Amino acid sequence: MTTRRRFTLTQYLIEQRRRFPGASGDFNALLLDVALACKAIARSVAFGELSSVLGHAEPEVTTNVNVQGEEQKRLDVISNEYFTQMTEWGGHLAGMASEEMDHPYQIPEAQQRGKYLLVFDPLDGSSNIDVNVTVGSIFSILRAPQDVIDSGRDVVETDFFQPGSQQMAAGYALYGPTTMLVLSVGNGAAGFTLDPNLGQFMLTHPNLQIPADTQEFAINASNSRFWEPPVKRYVDECLAGKTGPRGKDFNMRWIASMVAEAHRILMRGGVFMYPRDTKDPSKPGRLRLLYEANPIGFIIEQAGGRASTGRQPMLGVMPTSLHQRIGLVFGSKNEVERIERYHTEPVPREIENPLFAPRSLFRD
Ligand code: AHG
Ligand code: MN
Ligand code: MN
């Protein structure tokens, strides 16, 4: 019997670097540090209650909220620490930003500062931790502005305000039945599966490609009364199935871990929507631009899919704040383009005025 020869993440990164003969290796070293943080988080997730990591960050404190106004779980905090600790020492970073930190994180004086910015959601889907459902980590690597690199000064929020198209790399780790890392360094998207015996991410899904068409969509339907008309129209048409304007039946999924939904879509196609809605006028969407929408958007587009706000390509949006929220639609190209088109077309009469509508599950 011959054993199957597989590439490790390190080998993959070395191969990718050959495209840039002048590259220093800093970028790859940083990505390997990020991968190490993900392995450490995977271990904490896998031990679950055995290592007393579940539950609220500080159970004795009743209002334990992060800058997002969201409850912080103990694993949110632990995962954030793994990210900072495993990446700050390498000399590759100028600064970091995270969902769990109000302000940019400064590389300590004692460490060397480098030319990249790391932005991350240390644990995505954290409402699923206590119920043993898949969660993940999402990260994005940007180049620091030149004056930051030259001066080594502290980073400020505006240093991170770069459109998603400028990401040098983006990826996520998925802590599911197997631990996986999906990565793009701007040359397609590749998936790696953690071999728990070797402690190595092995290349198992080279060159991921999202089918352009799909019959599966994901949206939190409990928000339907807050959706804008183009989203209502799209979902209604999917629900109408074979007898509706789409002429085919659709299936629906909602995991409440965006990273897990992104992974399903990368594996078999589909469309995910957390669109802008009217639920809370102070929040233009639920998900965050810099460490959720942009990195996932980058990977999806590198795999031939599309990511959008509904109104414009996600990767073209110029950020205006570190924890900015935004409407997000991504997945199979033709479906995302259809949703974008619905945002430009006049609203059909039956969507505008439900009195004219056929019966529908999600009609107000
Ligand atoms: P996080 O755990 O990092 O705060 O993100 C959770 C996000 C996302 O993963 C998921 O799709 C969405 O919140 C779920 O929102 P609902 O609770 O509205 O379903
Ligand atoms: Mn998240
Ligand atoms: Mn999170």
Tab-separated table of C-alpha atoms and ligand atoms in Angstrom:
chain	number	residue	atom	x	y	z
A	1	MET	CA	0.000	0.000	0.000
A	2	THR	CA	1.313	3.445	-0.829
A	3	THR	CA	0.540	6.393	1.423
A	4	ARG	CA	-0.973	9.478	-0.154
A	5	ARG	CA	1.449	12.371	-0.484
A	6	ARG	CA	-0.156	15.533	0.862
A	7	PHE	CA	1.135	19.066	1.123
A	8	THR	CA	1.251	20.761	4.511
A	9	LEU	CA	0.184	24.366	4.975
A	10	THR	CA	3.861	25.308	5.246
A	11	GLN	CA	4.666	23.655	1.928
A	12	TYR	CA	1.681	25.334	0.293
A	13	LEU	CA	2.836	28.743	1.526
A	14	ILE	CA	6.382	28.125	0.279
A	15	GLU	CA	4.974	27.201	-3.138
A	16	GLN	CA	2.871	30.377	-3.170
A	17	ARG	CA	5.862	32.492	-2.209
A	18	ARG	CA	7.747	31.339	-5.299
A	19	ARG	CA	5.507	33.745	-7.236
A	20	PHE	CA	7.282	36.606	-5.431
A	21	PRO	CA	11.019	35.947	-5.595
A	22	GLY	CA	11.779	39.078	-3.517
A	23	ALA	CA	9.466	38.134	-0.631
A	24	SER	CA	11.094	38.085	2.792
A	25	GLY	CA	9.108	35.229	4.269
A	26	ASP	CA	7.526	37.512	6.915
A	27	PHE	CA	4.096	37.061	5.405
A	28	ASN	CA	4.307	33.269	5.525
A	29	ALA	CA	5.684	33.323	9.045
A	30	LEU	CA	2.746	35.485	10.124
A	31	LEU	CA	0.246	33.115	8.509
A	32	LEU	CA	1.839	30.174	10.314
A	33	ASP	CA	1.535	32.048	13.631
A	34	VAL	CA	-2.149	32.649	12.878
A	35	ALA	CA	-2.539	28.941	12.063
A	36	LEU	CA	-0.945	28.106	15.415
A	37	ALA	CA	-3.437	30.353	17.219
A	38	CYS	CA	-6.237	28.526	15.390
A	39	LYS	CA	-4.857	25.151	16.460
A	40	ALA	CA	-4.762	26.332	20.070
A	41	ILE	CA	-8.372	27.528	19.822
A	42	ALA	CA	-9.370	24.235	18.190
A	43	ARG	CA	-7.906	22.414	21.187
A	44	SER	CA	-9.837	24.574	23.681
A	45	VAL	CA	-13.042	24.108	21.701
A	46	ALA	CA	-12.497	20.341	21.519
A	47	PHE	CA	-12.011	19.989	25.277
A	48	GLY	CA	-15.175	22.004	25.907
A	49	GLU	CA	-16.508	21.714	29.407
A	50	LEU	CA	-13.599	19.424	30.382
A	51	SER	CA	-11.331	22.460	30.421
A	52	SER	CA	-13.993	24.752	31.917
A	53	VAL	CA	-13.895	27.127	28.966
A	54	LEU	CA	-17.616	27.261	28.272
A	55	GLY	CA	-20.063	29.874	29.486
A	56	HIS	CA	-19.813	33.595	30.065
A	57	ALA	CA	-16.522	35.453	30.311
A	58	GLU	CA	-17.123	36.382	33.926
A	59	PRO	CA	-20.123	34.430	35.217
A	60	GLU	CA	-20.306	36.555	38.352
A	61	VAL	CA	-20.762	39.693	36.246
A	62	THR	CA	-24.259	39.924	34.833
A	63	THR	CA	-23.516	42.495	32.120
A	64	ASN	CA	-20.504	41.077	30.314
A	65	VAL	CA	-20.554	42.841	26.966
A	66	ASN	CA	-17.952	43.723	24.341
A	67	VAL	CA	-17.751	46.915	22.310
A	68	GLN	CA	-20.468	45.506	20.048
A	69	GLY	CA	-22.881	45.465	22.952
A	70	GLU	CA	-22.786	41.676	22.767
A	71	GLU	CA	-22.319	39.129	25.479
A	72	GLN	CA	-18.739	37.925	25.750
A	73	LYS	CA	-18.227	34.222	26.234
A	74	ARG	CA	-15.196	32.843	28.043
A	75	LEU	CA	-14.009	31.289	24.779
A	76	ASP	CA	-14.297	34.645	22.988
A	77	VAL	CA	-11.786	36.059	25.445
A	78	ILE	CA	-9.473	33.008	25.406
A	79	SER	CA	-9.474	32.915	21.596
A	80	ASN	CA	-8.667	36.615	21.431
A	81	GLU	CA	-5.678	36.021	23.725
A	82	TYR	CA	-4.413	33.136	21.597
A	83	PHE	CA	-4.475	35.389	18.541
A	84	THR	CA	-2.597	38.264	20.205
A	85	GLN	CA	-0.082	36.106	22.074
A	86	MET	CA	0.846	33.879	19.159
A	87	THR	CA	1.283	36.654	16.632
A	88	GLU	CA	2.671	39.678	18.523
A	89	TRP	CA	6.176	38.269	19.124
A	90	GLY	CA	7.133	37.482	15.514
A	91	GLY	CA	8.076	40.996	14.402
A	92	HIS	CA	5.716	40.850	11.411
A	93	LEU	CA	2.882	42.994	12.737
A	94	ALA	CA	2.418	46.746	13.036
A	95	GLY	CA	-0.813	46.297	14.992
A	96	MET	CA	-4.018	44.327	15.325
A	97	ALA	CA	-7.750	44.854	15.635
A	98	SER	CA	-10.347	42.408	16.869
A	99	GLU	CA	-14.050	42.120	17.530
A	100	GLU	CA	-13.215	41.646	21.187
A	101	MET	CA	-11.020	44.750	21.588
A	102	ASP	CA	-12.533	48.238	21.557
A	103	HIS	CA	-9.391	49.864	20.172
A	104	PRO	CA	-6.429	48.788	18.010
A	105	TYR	CA	-3.943	46.539	19.781
A	106	GLN	CA	-0.389	47.859	19.977
A	107	ILE	CA	2.576	45.542	19.584
A	108	PRO	CA	4.376	45.813	22.949
A	109	GLU	CA	7.470	48.025	23.103
A	110	ALA	CA	9.680	45.012	23.815
A	111	GLN	CA	8.756	43.383	20.487
A	112	GLN	CA	9.797	44.285	16.996
A	113	ARG	CA	7.125	45.890	14.809
A	114	GLY	CA	6.537	44.816	11.205
A	115	LYS	CA	4.618	45.779	8.097
A	116	TYR	CA	1.290	43.973	8.405
A	117	LEU	CA	-1.999	44.570	10.166
A	118	LEU	CA	-3.971	41.606	11.478
A	119	VAL	CA	-7.733	41.964	11.875
A	120	PHE	CA	-9.798	39.127	13.307
A	121	ASP	CA	-12.990	37.758	14.768
A	122	PRO	CA	-11.426	35.301	17.224
A	123	LEU	CA	-14.583	33.235	17.553
A	124	ASP	CA	-17.454	33.543	15.129
A	125	GLY	CA	-20.811	32.043	16.014
A	126	SER	CA	-20.068	32.151	19.714
A	127	SER	CA	-23.749	31.716	20.621
A	128	ASN	CA	-23.162	28.142	19.457
A	129	ILE	CA	-20.280	27.341	21.827
A	130	ASP	CA	-22.346	26.098	24.725
A	131	VAL	CA	-24.456	23.856	22.485
A	132	ASN	CA	-21.507	22.150	20.743
A	133	VAL	CA	-22.274	23.480	17.281
A	134	THR	CA	-19.548	24.510	14.820
A	135	VAL	CA	-17.791	27.818	15.433
A	136	GLY	CA	-14.732	29.337	13.773
A	137	SER	CA	-12.164	32.147	13.619
A	138	ILE	CA	-11.950	34.689	10.794
A	139	PHE	CA	-8.882	36.753	9.910
A	140	SER	CA	-7.660	39.305	7.425
A	141	ILE	CA	-4.156	40.577	6.715
A	142	LEU	CA	-3.616	44.107	5.425
A	143	ARG	CA	-0.441	45.982	4.676
A	144	ALA	CA	0.141	48.791	7.179
A	145	PRO	CA	0.291	52.320	5.734
A	146	GLN	CA	3.843	53.212	4.695
A	147	ASP	CA	4.336	55.841	7.420
A	148	VAL	CA	3.475	53.243	10.066
A	149	ILE	CA	6.071	50.877	8.604
A	150	ASP	CA	8.694	53.623	8.343
A	151	SER	CA	8.155	55.142	11.781
A	152	GLY	CA	7.073	52.130	13.807
A	153	ARG	CA	4.498	54.400	15.482
A	154	ASP	CA	1.433	53.148	17.326
A	155	VAL	CA	-1.435	52.244	15.027
A	156	VAL	CA	-4.699	54.197	15.006
A	157	GLU	CA	-8.146	53.191	13.757
A	158	THR	CA	-7.772	54.935	10.409
A	159	ASP	CA	-4.735	52.775	9.545
A	160	PHE	CA	-7.208	49.893	9.183
A	161	PHE	CA	-9.584	51.769	6.862
A	162	GLN	CA	-8.720	49.986	3.632
A	163	PRO	CA	-11.206	48.429	1.199
A	164	GLY	CA	-11.389	44.633	1.242
A	165	SER	CA	-9.854	44.462	-2.232
A	166	GLN	CA	-6.542	45.451	-0.615
A	167	GLN	CA	-6.397	42.431	1.700
A	168	MET	CA	-3.100	40.573	1.336
A	169	ALA	CA	-4.646	37.402	2.693
A	170	ALA	CA	-7.820	36.268	4.356
A	171	GLY	CA	-8.875	33.042	5.948
A	172	TYR	CA	-10.907	31.244	8.505
A	173	ALA	CA	-10.584	28.229	10.729
A	174	LEU	CA	-13.568	26.021	11.319
A	175	TYR	CA	-13.929	24.073	14.551
A	176	GLY	CA	-16.401	21.442	13.383
A	177	PRO	CA	-16.374	17.646	13.155
A	178	THR	CA	-12.894	18.223	11.714
A	179	THR	CA	-10.832	21.359	12.168
A	180	MET	CA	-10.153	23.090	8.873
A	181	LEU	CA	-8.322	26.166	7.693
A	182	VAL	CA	-9.434	27.879	4.501
A	183	LEU	CA	-7.079	30.446	3.114
A	184	SER	CA	-6.531	32.795	0.227
A	185	VAL	CA	-3.296	34.648	-0.407
A	186	GLY	CA	-4.846	36.209	-3.496
A	187	ASN	CA	-4.271	33.263	-5.801
A	188	GLY	CA	-7.460	31.223	-5.436
A	189	ALA	CA	-8.735	29.650	-2.231
A	190	ALA	CA	-7.504	26.435	-0.627
A	191	GLY	CA	-8.745	24.277	2.235
A	192	PHE	CA	-6.600	22.415	4.773
A	193	THR	CA	-7.705	19.769	7.242
A	194	LEU	CA	-5.991	19.490	10.608
A	195	ASP	CA	-4.336	16.116	11.079
A	196	PRO	CA	-4.649	15.878	14.866
A	197	ASN	CA	-1.826	13.300	15.099
A	198	LEU	CA	0.687	15.381	13.171
A	199	GLY	CA	-0.686	18.689	14.463
A	200	GLN	CA	-0.451	19.946	10.886
A	201	PHE	CA	-2.932	21.484	8.482
A	202	MET	CA	-2.813	19.308	5.347
A	203	LEU	CA	-3.937	20.548	1.940
A	204	THR	CA	-7.141	18.633	1.244
A	205	HIS	CA	-9.134	21.094	-0.864
A	206	PRO	CA	-6.894	22.822	-3.403
A	207	ASN	CA	-8.498	25.377	-5.693
A	208	LEU	CA	-11.979	25.726	-4.202
A	209	GLN	CA	-14.680	26.736	-6.691
A	210	ILE	CA	-18.227	27.795	-5.847
A	211	PRO	CA	-20.866	26.704	-8.366
A	212	ALA	CA	-22.487	29.748	-10.006
A	213	ASP	CA	-26.018	28.424	-9.438
A	214	THR	CA	-27.649	27.041	-6.337
A	215	GLN	CA	-30.944	25.944	-4.809
A	216	GLU	CA	-29.977	26.662	-1.207
A	217	PHE	CA	-30.178	29.913	0.739
A	218	ALA	CA	-29.453	30.965	4.313
A	219	ILE	CA	-31.102	33.845	6.140
A	220	ASN	CA	-32.436	34.431	9.643
A	221	ALA	CA	-36.132	34.404	8.775
A	222	SER	CA	-37.141	35.678	12.213
A	223	ASN	CA	-36.079	39.100	10.899
A	224	SER	CA	-38.388	38.940	7.873
A	225	ARG	CA	-40.604	41.788	9.026
A	226	PHE	CA	-37.540	44.075	9.022
A	227	TRP	CA	-36.251	43.101	5.564
A	228	GLU	CA	-36.098	45.615	2.764
A	229	PRO	CA	-38.343	44.919	-0.277
A	230	PRO	CA	-35.600	43.475	-2.563
A	231	VAL	CA	-34.717	40.852	0.071
A	232	LYS	CA	-38.400	40.074	0.721
A	233	ARG	CA	-38.883	39.603	-2.995
A	234	TYR	CA	-35.874	37.290	-3.344
A	235	VAL	CA	-36.852	35.087	-0.399
A	236	ASP	CA	-40.519	34.978	-1.407
A	237	GLU	CA	-39.526	33.820	-4.868
A	238	CYS	CA	-37.309	31.090	-3.416
A	239	LEU	CA	-40.109	29.945	-1.120
A	240	ALA	CA	-42.588	29.869	-3.990
A	241	GLY	CA	-40.447	27.071	-5.434
A	242	LYS	CA	-41.401	25.181	-8.593
A	243	THR	CA	-44.696	27.017	-9.009
A	244	GLY	CA	-43.170	30.491	-8.543
A	245	PRO	CA	-41.131	32.724	-10.870
A	246	ARG	CA	-37.928	30.762	-10.216
A	247	GLY	CA	-39.483	27.494	-11.371
A	248	LYS	CA	-37.452	25.392	-8.933
A	249	ASP	CA	-37.601	24.394	-5.285
A	250	PHE	CA	-35.111	25.839	-2.795
A	251	ASN	CA	-33.777	24.514	0.485
A	252	MET	CA	-32.970	26.685	3.505
A	253	ARG	CA	-30.237	26.556	6.184
A	254	TRP	CA	-29.362	28.685	9.227
A	255	ILE	CA	-26.492	27.667	11.500
A	256	ALA	CA	-25.955	31.094	13.163
A	257	SER	CA	-22.201	30.700	12.630
A	258	MET	CA	-21.492	32.727	9.501
A	259	VAL	CA	-18.145	31.005	9.125
A	260	ALA	CA	-19.855	27.605	8.950
A	261	GLU	CA	-22.335	28.894	6.382
A	262	ALA	CA	-19.446	30.275	4.325
A	263	HIS	CA	-17.796	26.878	4.444
A	264	ARG	CA	-20.915	25.063	3.284
A	265	ILE	CA	-21.204	27.513	0.413
A	266	LEU	CA	-17.553	26.969	-0.538
A	267	MET	CA	-18.137	23.214	-0.541
A	268	ARG	CA	-21.407	23.022	-2.482
A	269	GLY	CA	-22.690	26.472	-3.355
A	270	GLY	CA	-25.524	28.485	-1.867
A	271	VAL	CA	-26.286	32.029	-0.879
A	272	PHE	CA	-25.993	33.669	2.544
A	273	MET	CA	-27.740	36.877	3.515
A	274	TYR	CA	-27.522	39.023	6.600
A	275	PRO	CA	-28.838	42.048	4.778
A	276	ARG	CA	-29.287	45.585	5.934
A	277	ASP	CA	-32.685	45.769	7.611
A	278	THR	CA	-34.851	48.146	9.603
A	279	LYS	CA	-34.561	46.316	12.935
A	280	ASP	CA	-32.299	48.868	14.594
A	281	PRO	CA	-31.731	52.096	12.640
A	282	SER	CA	-28.409	52.626	14.470
A	283	LYS	CA	-27.057	49.375	12.958
A	284	PRO	CA	-26.820	49.137	9.161
A	285	GLY	CA	-26.602	45.344	9.236
A	286	ARG	CA	-25.555	42.768	11.810
A	287	LEU	CA	-22.135	41.620	10.676
A	288	ARG	CA	-18.917	43.572	10.824
A	289	LEU	CA	-17.119	44.830	7.727
A	290	LEU	CA	-13.457	44.530	8.702
A	291	TYR	CA	-13.288	41.115	10.330
A	292	GLU	CA	-16.358	39.287	9.007
A	293	ALA	CA	-17.621	40.634	5.664
A	294	ASN	CA	-14.265	41.522	4.085
A	295	PRO	CA	-12.261	38.356	4.796
A	296	ILE	CA	-15.170	36.047	3.954
A	297	GLY	CA	-15.915	38.172	0.868
A	298	PHE	CA	-12.300	37.894	-0.278
A	299	ILE	CA	-12.245	34.087	0.020
A	300	ILE	CA	-15.651	33.725	-1.648
A	301	GLU	CA	-14.562	35.866	-4.603
A	302	GLN	CA	-11.253	34.029	-4.864
A	303	ALA	CA	-13.342	30.852	-5.214
A	304	GLY	CA	-15.405	32.331	-8.054
A	305	GLY	CA	-18.348	33.449	-5.930
A	306	ARG	CA	-19.528	36.983	-5.202
A	307	ALA	CA	-19.831	39.146	-2.078
A	308	SER	CA	-21.932	42.276	-1.903
A	309	THR	CA	-23.725	44.683	0.385
A	310	GLY	CA	-26.720	44.153	-1.913
A	311	ARG	CA	-25.959	47.559	-3.406
A	312	GLN	CA	-22.253	47.413	-4.178
A	313	PRO	CA	-19.384	44.911	-4.199
A	314	MET	CA	-18.313	44.326	-0.604
A	315	LEU	CA	-14.616	44.544	-1.399
A	316	GLY	CA	-15.025	48.090	-2.751
A	317	VAL	CA	-16.465	49.538	0.472
A	318	MET	CA	-14.216	52.099	2.167
A	319	PRO	CA	-14.453	51.482	5.940
A	320	THR	CA	-15.267	54.409	8.203
A	321	SER	CA	-14.994	52.767	11.614
A	322	LEU	CA	-13.236	49.792	13.143
A	323	HIS	CA	-16.349	47.913	14.237
A	324	GLN	CA	-18.546	49.084	11.379
A	325	ARG	CA	-21.549	46.888	10.591
A	326	ILE	CA	-22.803	46.247	7.100
A	327	GLY	CA	-25.402	44.283	5.146
A	328	LEU	CA	-23.790	41.147	3.691
A	329	VAL	CA	-24.842	38.887	0.832
A	330	PHE	CA	-22.459	36.287	-0.550
A	331	GLY	CA	-22.235	32.966	-2.344
A	332	SER	CA	-23.062	31.564	-5.765
A	333	LYS	CA	-22.449	34.289	-8.305
A	334	ASN	CA	-25.709	34.212	-10.240
A	335	GLU	CA	-27.844	34.369	-7.090
A	336	VAL	CA	-25.870	37.263	-5.583
A	337	GLU	CA	-26.109	39.139	-8.881
A	338	ARG	CA	-29.866	38.538	-8.905
A	339	ILE	CA	-30.185	39.981	-5.385
A	340	GLU	CA	-28.110	42.998	-6.447
A	341	ARG	CA	-30.377	43.455	-9.456
A	342	TYR	CA	-33.481	43.370	-7.216
A	343	HIS	CA	-31.933	46.287	-5.298
A	344	THR	CA	-31.886	48.353	-8.480
A	345	GLU	CA	-35.279	47.386	-9.925
A	346	PRO	CA	-38.590	48.988	-8.933
A	347	VAL	CA	-40.257	46.969	-6.184
A	348	PRO	CA	-42.994	44.711	-7.607
A	349	ARG	CA	-46.497	45.729	-6.488
A	350	GLU	CA	-47.143	42.593	-4.415
A	351	ILE	CA	-43.977	43.165	-2.350
A	352	GLU	CA	-44.743	46.855	-1.827
A	353	ASN	CA	-48.333	46.092	-0.893
A	354	PRO	CA	-48.811	42.641	0.665
A	355	LEU	CA	-52.586	42.846	0.038
A	356	PHE	CA	-51.829	41.853	-3.549
A	357	ALA	CA	-49.503	39.046	-2.595
A	358	PRO	CA	-50.067	35.344	-2.862
A	359	ARG	CA	-50.041	33.541	0.504
A	360	SER	CA	-46.574	33.345	1.954
A	361	LEU	CA	-45.036	31.971	5.100
A	362	PHE	CA	-43.049	35.121	5.760
A	363	ARG	CA	-45.668	37.673	4.793
A	364	ASP	CA	-46.261	40.243	7.588
B	1	AHG	P1	-20.099	36.548	16.645
B	1	AHG	O1	-20.296	35.255	17.370
B	1	AHG	O2	-18.672	36.746	16.232
B	1	AHG	O3	-20.658	37.733	17.381
B	1	AHG	O4	-20.865	36.476	15.246
B	1	AHG	C1	-22.133	35.883	15.160
B	1	AHG	C2	-22.760	36.287	13.868
B	1	AHG	C3	-22.628	35.308	12.732
B	1	AHG	O5	-21.712	34.315	12.851
B	1	AHG	C4	-23.992	34.713	12.574
B	1	AHG	O6	-24.293	34.484	11.237
B	1	AHG	C5	-24.891	35.718	13.180
B	1	AHG	O7	-24.129	36.437	14.107
B	1	AHG	C6	-26.063	35.086	13.849
B	1	AHG	O8	-26.981	36.059	14.096
B	1	AHG	P2	-28.457	35.721	14.660
B	1	AHG	O9	-28.285	35.477	16.131
B	1	AHG	O10	-29.229	36.957	14.350
B	1	AHG	O11	-28.970	34.517	13.930
B	2	MN	MN	-18.554	36.895	14.221
B	3	MN	MN	-16.887	36.717	17.457
